[in-house]
Short mmCIF file of C-alpha atoms and ligand atoms in Angstrom, two decimals:
data_model
loop_
_atom_site.label_atom_id
_atom_site.label_comp_id
_atom_site.label_asym_id
_atom_site.label_seq_id
_atom_site.Cartn_x
_atom_site.Cartn_y
_atom_site.Cartn_z
CA MET O 8 135.19 145.40 99.13
CA LYS O 9 134.52 149.09 99.65
CA ASN O 10 132.03 150.65 97.14
CA HIS O 11 132.60 154.26 96.11
CA PRO O 12 129.46 156.16 97.16
CA GLN O 13 130.26 159.19 94.97
CA ILE O 14 130.26 157.05 91.77
CA THR O 15 126.91 155.51 92.67
CA GLN O 16 125.35 158.91 93.47
CA ILE O 17 126.40 160.34 90.07
CA ILE O 18 124.91 157.32 88.29
CA LEU O 19 121.66 157.55 90.25
CA PHE O 20 121.32 161.32 89.71
CA GLY O 21 121.79 160.92 85.92
CA LEU O 22 119.31 158.06 85.73
CA ARG O 23 116.76 160.03 87.80
CA ASN O 24 116.81 162.83 85.21
CA LEU O 25 116.55 160.33 82.34
CA TRP O 26 113.56 158.65 84.07
CA ILE O 27 111.70 161.96 84.65
CA GLY O 28 112.19 163.05 81.06
CA SER O 29 111.15 159.73 79.46
CA LYS O 30 107.92 157.73 78.79
CA GLY O 31 106.87 154.13 77.81
CA GLN O 32 109.59 152.26 75.83
CA CYS O 33 112.27 154.76 76.89
CA ARG O 34 111.56 154.04 80.57
CA MET O 35 112.23 150.30 79.93
CA LYS O 36 115.62 151.24 78.42
CA VAL O 37 116.38 153.41 81.50
CA LEU O 38 115.58 150.46 83.80
CA LEU O 39 117.87 148.20 81.74
CA LEU O 40 120.64 150.83 81.84
CA PHE O 41 120.18 151.17 85.61
CA ALA O 42 120.59 147.43 86.11
CA LEU O 43 123.68 147.30 83.88
CA LEU O 44 125.39 150.28 85.56
CA LEU O 45 124.61 149.01 89.06
CA GLY O 46 126.20 145.66 88.26
CA CYS O 47 129.22 147.44 86.78
CA SER O 48 129.76 149.70 89.82
CA ALA O 49 129.53 146.69 92.14
CA SER O 50 132.11 144.78 90.12
CA VAL O 51 134.40 147.82 90.01
CA GLY O 52 134.09 148.00 93.77
CA ALA O 53 134.94 144.32 94.06
CA GLN O 54 138.08 144.72 91.95
CA GLN O 55 139.37 147.89 93.71
CA SER O 56 142.46 147.31 95.78
CA PHE O 57 141.77 148.36 99.33
CA VAL O 58 141.76 152.16 99.16
CA GLU O 59 141.81 154.06 102.43
CA THR O 60 142.80 157.62 103.34
CA LYS O 61 145.80 158.29 105.61
CA ALA O 62 143.36 159.26 108.37
CA GLN O 63 141.47 155.95 107.97
CA ARG O 64 144.72 153.97 108.04
CA ASP O 65 145.99 155.90 111.08
CA GLN O 66 142.71 155.12 112.85
CA ARG O 67 142.98 151.42 111.99
CA MET O 68 146.64 151.24 113.13
CA ARG O 69 146.16 153.38 116.26
CA TRP O 70 145.77 150.63 118.92
CA TRP O 71 148.66 148.65 117.41
CA ARG O 72 151.03 151.66 117.34
CA GLU O 73 150.15 152.59 120.92
CA ALA O 74 150.52 148.98 122.13
CA ARG O 75 154.27 148.70 121.30
CA PHE O 76 154.58 145.29 123.08
CA GLY O 77 152.91 141.93 122.35
CA MET O 78 153.19 138.23 123.12
CA PHE O 79 153.93 135.76 120.32
CA ILE O 80 152.83 132.17 121.06
CA HIS O 81 154.10 129.18 119.04
CA TRP O 82 152.02 126.22 120.17
CA GLY O 83 151.31 123.01 118.24
CA LEU O 84 152.09 119.31 117.80
CA TYR O 85 155.84 120.09 117.69
CA ALA O 86 155.60 120.60 121.49
CA VAL O 87 155.12 116.80 121.82
CA PRO O 88 158.60 115.75 120.51
CA ALA O 89 159.85 119.06 122.02
CA GLY O 90 163.07 118.98 120.00
CA GLU O 91 163.91 115.27 120.08
CA TYR O 92 162.94 112.51 117.59
CA ASN O 93 164.26 108.94 117.69
CA GLY O 94 166.94 110.15 120.09
CA LYS O 95 168.00 112.86 117.62
CA ARG O 96 168.25 116.48 118.86
CA SER O 97 169.14 119.63 116.97
CA GLU O 98 170.16 123.24 117.42
CA ARG O 99 167.38 124.03 114.91
CA ILE O 100 164.06 125.59 115.95
CA GLY O 101 161.61 123.20 117.55
CA GLU O 102 158.59 123.86 115.33
CA TRP O 103 160.67 122.74 112.31
CA ILE O 104 161.28 119.20 113.67
CA MET O 105 159.17 117.68 110.86
CA GLU O 106 161.77 119.17 108.52
CA TRP O 107 165.12 118.73 110.27
CA ALA O 108 164.26 115.22 111.54
CA ASN O 109 162.80 114.36 108.10
CA ILE O 110 159.59 112.99 109.66
CA PRO O 111 157.08 111.62 107.09
CA ARG O 112 153.56 113.03 107.40
CA ALA O 113 152.01 109.74 108.59
CA GLU O 114 154.59 109.52 111.39
CA TYR O 115 154.23 113.16 112.44
CA GLU O 116 150.42 112.87 112.57
CA LYS O 117 150.84 110.40 115.48
CA PHE O 118 151.86 113.33 117.71
CA ALA O 119 148.23 114.51 117.53
CA GLY O 120 147.16 111.48 119.54
CA GLN O 121 149.65 112.55 122.27
CA PHE O 122 148.66 116.24 122.32
CA ASN O 123 146.48 116.62 125.41
CA PRO O 124 147.19 120.00 127.10
CA ILE O 125 145.24 119.29 130.30
CA LYS O 126 147.21 121.98 132.18
CA PHE O 127 146.23 124.72 129.70
CA ASP O 128 144.70 127.70 131.51
CA ALA O 129 143.66 130.64 129.32
CA LYS O 130 143.27 132.90 132.35
CA GLU O 131 146.84 132.20 133.47
CA TRP O 132 148.33 132.72 130.01
CA VAL O 133 146.57 136.08 129.63
CA ARG O 134 147.53 137.10 133.18
CA ILE O 135 151.21 136.40 132.39
CA ALA O 136 151.02 138.51 129.23
CA LYS O 137 149.09 141.34 130.85
CA GLU O 138 151.32 141.55 133.92
CA ALA O 139 154.35 141.68 131.62
CA GLY O 140 152.86 144.83 130.11
CA MET O 141 151.92 143.19 126.82
CA LYS O 142 148.89 144.63 125.02
CA TYR O 143 148.23 141.94 122.39
CA ILE O 144 148.68 138.22 121.82
CA VAL O 145 149.52 136.60 118.44
CA ILE O 146 149.10 132.80 118.52
CA THR O 147 149.80 130.23 115.80
CA SER O 148 146.44 129.04 114.47
CA LYS O 149 148.26 126.79 111.98
CA HIS O 150 152.03 126.61 111.59
CA HIS O 151 153.95 125.00 108.70
CA ASP O 152 153.01 121.49 109.92
CA GLY O 153 149.41 122.21 108.88
CA PHE O 154 147.87 121.29 112.24
CA ALA O 155 145.02 123.60 113.27
CA ILE O 156 145.20 124.24 117.01
CA TYR O 157 141.65 125.55 116.86
CA ASN O 158 138.40 123.77 115.99
CA SER O 159 138.48 123.96 112.18
CA LYS O 160 135.35 122.95 110.30
CA VAL O 161 137.32 122.47 107.07
CA SER O 162 140.04 120.17 108.40
CA ASN O 163 140.12 116.97 110.48
CA TYR O 164 143.78 117.70 111.26
CA ASP O 165 142.79 119.93 114.14
CA ILE O 166 142.59 119.91 117.92
CA ASP O 167 138.94 118.89 117.94
CA ASP O 168 139.12 115.86 115.61
CA ALA O 169 142.70 114.61 115.92
CA THR O 170 143.56 114.91 119.63
CA PRO O 171 142.21 113.49 122.91
CA TYR O 172 141.84 117.09 124.15
CA ARG O 173 138.76 117.89 122.11
CA ARG O 174 138.25 121.37 123.63
CA ASP O 175 138.98 124.57 121.67
CA PRO O 176 141.71 126.35 123.68
CA ILE O 177 141.72 129.19 121.17
CA LYS O 178 138.09 130.05 121.90
CA GLU O 179 138.96 130.17 125.63
CA LEU O 180 142.09 132.25 124.98
CA ALA O 181 140.30 134.72 122.70
CA ALA O 182 137.51 135.21 125.25
CA GLU O 183 139.98 135.64 128.15
CA ALA O 184 142.13 138.12 126.20
CA LYS O 185 139.05 140.19 125.44
CA LYS O 186 137.96 139.99 129.12
CA GLN O 187 141.37 141.21 130.34
CA GLY O 188 141.61 143.95 127.69
CA LEU O 189 144.28 142.47 125.40
CA LYS O 190 143.88 142.29 121.61
CA PHE O 191 143.70 138.70 120.35
CA CYS O 192 145.50 137.99 117.05
CA PHE O 193 146.42 135.03 114.81
CA TYR O 194 149.53 133.78 113.07
CA TYR O 195 148.73 131.73 109.92
CA SER O 196 151.26 129.88 107.75
CA ILE O 197 150.86 129.91 103.96
CA LEU O 198 153.43 127.07 103.87
CA ASP O 199 151.59 123.83 104.79
CA TRP O 200 153.53 120.55 104.97
CA HIS O 201 150.38 118.49 105.56
CA TYR O 202 148.10 119.66 102.76
CA PRO O 203 147.46 116.69 100.40
CA ALA O 204 148.49 118.56 97.24
CA ALA O 205 151.80 119.65 98.82
CA TYR O 206 154.97 117.58 98.47
CA VAL O 207 158.69 117.92 99.04
CA ASP O 208 161.07 117.56 96.10
CA ALA O 209 164.50 117.77 97.70
CA PRO O 210 167.45 115.34 97.82
CA GLY O 211 167.39 113.06 100.87
CA LYS O 212 163.99 114.33 101.97
CA ASP O 213 160.87 112.21 102.36
CA PRO O 214 158.29 113.70 99.90
CA SER O 215 155.78 114.03 102.76
CA ALA O 216 158.16 115.47 105.36
CA GLY O 217 158.77 119.15 106.07
CA ASN O 218 161.00 121.35 103.94
CA ARG O 219 161.78 125.02 103.51
CA THR O 220 159.96 124.91 100.18
CA THR O 221 157.23 122.61 98.94
CA LYS O 222 155.71 121.98 95.54
CA LEU O 223 152.02 121.64 94.73
CA LYS O 224 150.56 118.93 92.50
CA PRO O 225 148.81 120.14 89.29
CA GLY O 226 145.70 122.12 90.26
CA GLY O 227 146.89 122.09 93.85
CA LYS O 228 147.39 125.85 94.16
CA ALA O 229 143.78 126.74 93.34
CA GLU O 230 142.58 123.98 95.67
CA TYR O 231 144.89 125.06 98.49
CA LEU O 232 144.00 128.74 98.06
CA LYS O 233 140.30 127.81 98.47
CA TYR O 234 141.14 125.80 101.62
CA MET O 235 143.25 128.63 103.04
CA LYS O 236 140.45 131.15 102.43
CA GLU O 237 137.96 128.84 104.15
CA GLN O 238 140.23 128.57 107.19
CA LEU O 239 140.85 132.31 107.24
CA ARG O 240 137.12 132.95 107.03
CA GLU O 241 136.40 130.71 110.04
CA LEU O 242 139.31 132.19 111.99
CA ILE O 243 138.11 135.75 111.37
CA THR O 244 134.37 135.22 111.80
CA THR O 245 134.69 132.94 114.86
CA TYR O 246 137.48 134.63 116.86
CA GLU O 247 137.56 138.24 115.47
CA PRO O 248 141.39 138.70 115.55
CA GLY O 249 142.93 142.19 115.59
CA VAL O 250 145.91 141.09 113.46
CA LEU O 251 146.43 138.36 110.86
CA TRP O 252 150.15 137.54 111.03
CA PHE O 253 151.04 135.59 107.87
CA ASP O 254 154.23 133.54 107.46
CA GLY O 255 155.72 130.88 105.16
CA GLU O 256 155.21 133.15 102.16
CA TRP O 257 158.64 132.41 100.57
CA GLN O 258 157.25 129.52 98.44
CA GLU O 259 158.05 129.78 94.73
CA TRP O 260 154.35 129.10 93.99
CA TRP O 261 153.31 132.14 96.12
CA THR O 262 153.50 135.56 94.40
CA GLU O 263 153.10 139.19 95.44
CA ALA O 264 149.88 139.25 93.36
CA ASP O 265 148.60 136.31 95.45
CA GLY O 266 149.52 138.28 98.55
CA LYS O 267 147.68 141.38 97.40
CA GLU O 268 144.58 139.36 96.60
CA LEU O 269 144.70 137.58 99.98
CA TYR O 270 145.16 140.94 101.72
CA ARG O 271 142.00 142.27 100.05
CA TYR O 272 140.13 139.06 100.92
CA VAL O 273 141.03 139.25 104.61
CA ARG O 274 140.24 142.97 104.81
CA SER O 275 136.88 142.31 103.12
CA LEU O 276 136.03 139.92 105.96
CA LYS O 277 137.11 142.35 108.70
CA PRO O 278 137.91 145.87 107.33
CA ASP O 279 139.64 147.04 110.53
CA ILE O 280 141.99 144.05 110.72
CA ILE O 281 145.76 144.65 110.50
CA ILE O 282 147.87 142.36 108.29
CA ASN O 283 151.66 141.94 108.27
CA ASN O 284 153.85 142.12 105.17
CA ARG O 285 154.37 138.35 104.99
CA VAL O 286 150.97 138.03 103.28
CA GLY O 287 152.93 138.89 100.12
CA ARG O 288 156.61 138.98 99.21
CA GLY O 289 157.56 142.28 100.83
CA ARG O 290 159.57 140.86 103.73
CA GLN O 291 163.03 140.87 102.12
CA GLY O 292 164.41 138.08 104.33
CA MET O 293 164.87 138.50 108.07
CA GLN O 294 165.47 142.24 107.83
CA GLY O 295 161.77 142.96 107.68
CA MET O 296 160.78 145.23 104.83
CA SER O 297 162.64 147.51 102.54
CA LYS O 298 160.50 149.79 100.43
CA THR O 299 161.55 149.46 96.84
CA ASP O 300 159.87 150.83 93.74
CA GLN O 301 156.98 148.41 94.25
CA GLU O 302 154.35 148.78 96.97
CA TYR O 303 154.09 145.48 98.83
CA ALA O 304 150.92 144.13 100.46
CA GLY O 305 150.81 144.36 104.24
CA ASP O 306 150.49 146.98 106.97
CA PHE O 307 153.77 146.50 108.81
CA GLY O 308 157.30 145.18 108.34
CA THR O 309 158.51 142.11 110.23
CA PRO O 310 162.21 142.02 111.12
CA GLU O 311 162.89 138.71 112.85
CA GLN O 312 165.41 138.07 115.68
CA GLN O 313 166.90 141.49 114.98
CA ILE O 314 166.34 145.21 115.48
CA PRO O 315 166.92 147.34 112.37
CA ALA O 316 169.81 149.72 113.19
CA ASN O 317 167.76 152.78 112.23
CA GLY O 318 164.29 151.28 112.44
CA LEU O 319 162.30 151.21 109.19
CA PRO O 320 161.68 154.93 108.66
CA GLY O 321 158.30 155.79 107.19
CA VAL O 322 156.71 152.39 107.76
CA ASP O 323 155.13 150.57 110.69
CA TRP O 324 157.25 147.64 111.84
CA GLU O 325 157.44 144.99 114.54
CA SER O 326 160.50 143.01 115.58
CA CYS O 327 159.66 139.42 116.59
CA MET O 328 162.06 137.48 118.83
CA THR O 329 162.37 134.30 120.81
CA MET O 330 163.19 134.39 124.52
CA ASN O 331 165.64 131.47 124.14
CA THR O 332 166.61 130.19 120.67
CA THR O 333 163.43 128.40 119.54
CA TRP O 334 159.86 129.47 118.77
CA GLY O 335 158.25 126.06 119.46
CA PHE O 336 159.03 124.33 122.79
CA LYS O 337 162.32 122.35 123.07
CA PHE O 338 162.85 120.86 126.50
CA TYR O 339 166.64 121.23 126.40
CA ASP O 340 166.88 124.80 125.07
CA ASP O 341 168.15 126.75 128.08
CA LYS O 342 169.79 129.65 126.24
CA TRP O 343 167.52 132.28 127.77
CA LYS O 344 167.85 136.02 127.21
CA SER O 345 168.24 137.93 130.50
CA PRO O 346 165.54 140.36 131.69
CA GLU O 347 168.08 143.16 131.02
CA VAL O 348 168.46 142.17 127.36
CA ILE O 349 164.69 141.84 126.93
CA ILE O 350 163.90 145.19 128.56
CA ARG O 351 166.63 147.00 126.64
CA ASN O 352 165.42 145.39 123.39
CA LEU O 353 161.93 146.72 124.11
CA ILE O 354 163.32 150.21 124.76
CA ASP O 355 165.63 150.11 121.71
CA ILE O 356 162.77 149.01 119.44
CA ALA O 357 160.37 151.66 120.77
CA SER O 358 163.12 154.31 120.38
CA LYS O 359 163.19 153.42 116.67
CA GLY O 360 159.39 153.53 116.31
CA GLY O 361 158.70 149.78 116.30
CA ASN O 362 156.75 147.13 118.22
CA TYR O 363 158.28 144.18 120.10
CA LEU O 364 156.60 140.78 119.63
CA LEU O 365 158.24 138.51 122.22
CA ASN O 366 157.67 134.75 121.92
CA VAL O 367 156.75 132.00 124.36
CA GLY O 368 156.63 128.33 123.34
CA PRO O 369 154.20 126.44 125.63
CA THR O 370 154.63 122.72 126.41
CA ALA O 371 152.35 119.93 125.13
CA GLU O 372 150.73 119.97 128.60
CA GLY O 373 149.70 123.61 128.06
CA LEU O 374 152.23 125.36 130.32
CA ILE O 375 154.34 128.40 129.48
CA PRO O 376 157.91 127.39 130.49
CA ALA O 377 158.91 128.73 133.93
CA PRO O 378 162.01 130.61 132.65
CA SER O 379 159.71 132.54 130.28
CA VAL O 380 157.27 133.31 133.09
CA GLU O 381 160.10 134.56 135.35
CA ARG O 382 161.50 136.87 132.63
CA LEU O 383 158.07 138.25 131.76
CA ALA O 384 157.43 139.01 135.43
CA ALA O 385 160.71 140.99 135.55
CA VAL O 386 159.72 142.91 132.41
CA GLY O 387 156.34 143.62 133.99
CA LYS O 388 157.99 145.02 137.11
CA TRP O 389 159.95 147.51 134.96
CA MET O 390 156.89 148.33 132.84
CA LYS O 391 154.77 149.01 135.92
CA VAL O 392 157.04 151.99 136.71
CA ASN O 393 158.10 152.97 133.19
CA GLY O 394 155.33 151.86 130.80
CA ALA O 395 154.45 155.48 129.95
CA SER O 396 157.87 155.77 128.25
CA ILE O 397 156.93 152.93 125.86
CA TYR O 398 153.15 152.92 125.24
CA GLY O 399 151.90 155.44 122.69
CA THR O 400 155.39 156.81 122.05
CA THR O 401 157.11 157.57 118.77
CA ALA O 402 160.78 157.31 117.84
CA SER O 403 163.63 159.27 119.39
CA PRO O 404 163.81 162.93 118.26
CA PHE O 405 167.62 162.88 118.31
CA PRO O 406 169.44 162.72 114.98
CA LYS O 407 171.95 160.19 116.38
CA GLN O 408 171.66 157.35 118.91
CA LEU O 409 172.37 158.59 122.43
CA GLU O 410 175.58 157.33 124.03
CA PHE O 411 174.07 156.78 127.51
CA GLY O 412 170.92 154.94 126.35
CA ARG O 413 167.84 155.56 124.23
CA ALA O 414 164.96 158.03 123.89
CA THR O 415 161.28 157.89 123.01
CA SER O 416 158.89 160.78 122.58
CA LYS O 417 155.35 162.01 122.99
CA ALA O 418 153.90 165.46 122.36
CA GLY O 419 155.68 167.95 124.63
CA ARG O 420 158.05 165.45 126.25
CA VAL O 421 160.97 163.14 125.70
CA TYR O 422 161.74 160.02 127.76
CA LEU O 423 165.46 159.47 128.28
CA HIS O 424 166.24 155.79 129.06
CA ILE O 425 169.58 155.71 130.89
CA PHE O 426 171.47 152.42 130.54
CA ASP O 427 174.87 153.84 131.61
CA TRP O 428 174.59 156.03 134.69
CA PRO O 429 177.09 158.95 134.51
CA ALA O 430 179.74 158.59 137.21
CA ASP O 431 179.70 162.35 137.94
CA GLY O 432 175.89 162.44 138.02
CA ASN O 433 175.77 164.84 135.06
CA LEU O 434 173.69 163.58 132.14
CA ARG O 435 174.81 165.27 128.94
CA VAL O 436 171.99 165.42 126.38
CA PRO O 437 172.60 166.71 122.82
CA ALA O 438 170.40 169.53 121.49
CA TRP O 439 167.29 168.56 119.55
CA GLY O 440 165.74 171.92 118.77
CA LYS O 441 163.36 172.14 121.73
CA THR O 442 163.38 174.36 124.79
CA VAL O 443 163.25 172.37 128.02
CA THR O 444 160.86 173.52 130.76
CA LYS O 445 161.19 170.66 133.27
CA ALA O 446 163.05 167.43 134.01
CA TYR O 447 162.28 164.66 136.52
CA LEU O 448 162.59 160.93 137.14
CA LEU O 449 159.56 159.06 135.76
CA ALA O 450 159.70 157.05 138.99
CA ASN O 451 159.46 160.26 141.05
CA PRO O 452 157.64 162.97 139.02
CA LYS O 453 157.13 165.25 142.00
CA LYS O 454 160.87 165.93 142.41
CA SER O 455 162.26 168.18 139.64
CA LEU O 456 165.85 167.70 138.55
CA GLN O 457 168.20 170.65 138.01
CA PHE O 458 169.39 171.19 134.44
CA ILE O 459 171.48 173.66 132.50
CA GLU O 460 170.79 174.40 128.81
CA GLY O 461 173.44 175.45 126.32
CA ASN O 462 173.70 175.80 122.52
CA ASP O 463 174.89 172.22 122.08
CA GLY O 464 172.40 170.65 124.46
CA MET O 465 171.66 170.33 128.15
CA THR O 466 173.10 168.78 131.30
CA VAL O 467 170.75 167.20 133.83
CA GLN O 468 171.96 166.74 137.40
CA LEU O 469 171.05 163.20 138.44
CA PRO O 470 170.95 161.50 141.87
CA SER O 471 174.11 159.56 142.73
CA GLN O 472 172.43 156.18 142.18
CA ALA O 473 170.28 154.90 139.26
CA VAL O 474 166.68 154.08 140.20
CA ASP O 475 166.85 150.95 138.03
CA PRO O 476 170.21 149.51 136.89
CA ILE O 477 168.62 148.11 133.70
CA ALA O 478 167.15 151.45 132.58
CA THR O 479 166.21 154.55 134.59
CA VAL O 480 163.88 156.98 132.81
CA VAL O 481 164.23 160.75 132.98
CA VAL O 482 161.33 162.79 131.57
CA VAL O 483 162.18 166.08 129.87
CA GLU O 484 159.21 168.37 129.21
CA THR O 485 159.49 170.93 126.43
CA LYS O 486 157.68 174.03 125.22
O1 FHN S 25 159.61 129.45 109.70
C1 FHN S 25 159.01 130.34 110.62
C2 FHN S 25 159.45 130.04 112.02
O2 FHN S 25 159.10 128.72 112.38
C3 FHN S 25 158.80 131.03 112.97
O3 FHN S 25 157.38 130.88 112.94
C4 FHN S 25 159.19 132.46 112.56
C5 FHN S 25 158.52 133.46 113.48
O4 FHN S 25 158.50 134.71 112.85
N1 FHN S 25 158.77 132.70 111.19
C6 FHN S 25 159.30 131.79 110.19
C7 FHN S 25 160.76 132.07 109.91
O5 FHN S 25 160.90 133.37 109.38
#
């Protein structure tokens, strides 16, 4: 926890004067007072919630805000059944198979013996993310099924003890991400269907299967909290993640106070770490985060499978989405988003000031599914030309959403993302209180575009054809 140097200095200065002006017995009392006060200031420090100035917070969030685009990876034992159990399939998400197929713990554990990702290649995974234009990777260290896909010293239900694979793919992935310049981050589920003290109390459900909510046996919460903290400590000290992405917080036994305490604990282990709002109860369902009268723990909001219509003004936020309809691998899920939808989602999110965390669900062999790889390559092709209109940008400066597309901004310029190319070649842009000095295609900055300014905005004369039918970017520089 952060101490407060000014408090300590005041105490020391006062004691110094007392010491100089005292003799014999008095000096013993001064020493005793010194010891008492020192202990008190330390304990005050330990109890402080994490206090940081706006400048300190902005510094901590800087890389994350500039990144704008990350890879989510859901990888675990659920990739073995891959959406089918005893011939039963479901439209439900693959990583929840222990719940929707009502698989008892002892049965589900058998998947560990079949999890042997011999085709896993950290270098290839990071290359795919990097070439897509992604700047960080968030991987499930432990999902709701409780299986640790890293080498956990506090659990035998992990890749090292329970599978034939025995290597630590997370160590390889963390090292490769660092080598290729991507931030490495962890997802961690508070909900744990495998923890001994946890059980399911729901009609028709096996008590040891998965469920949206679990109960904890008497004394189980304190025991589980200790276990969770031990796992978080080893995750943070061994792999040094940039973000701790919590999930599964909606349990009735998990409170906002628990979330605040866990936030402080994680920050005490790595003060520059960034933590999402699912550490506590601030998520407000799938919409992400709505500030109410209470300050919730967490550094950013987490809308899921959706883009808030007006962003989440005044807070940092990240929209997480699947590329098909499942987070964990399902071999028959072929409902893939097109590259156009993915690219326009990325632009839409950035135009509202958010980050896009796009998911891949690798197979039990350790491969990222080919349809995901193809889409990410298409996104990377667009980002290669237009990344400057996403990275390090802030939200659109326009009061209303543009009819032809979206906008992002940086100091002294606005990036206009044109989805619908004007048939007459004249791009009509509403006024936004700035005087334009120059306009050009981001793809061809040397060739200025003609424009006319008026009271209600400007008209830019565009070439007859769009550079990119998904989104062509026009840069408008301002005074
Ligand atoms: O239940 C999880 C789900 O499996 C998945 O991990 C998503 C990703 O954000 N989070 C939870 C649902 O909100």
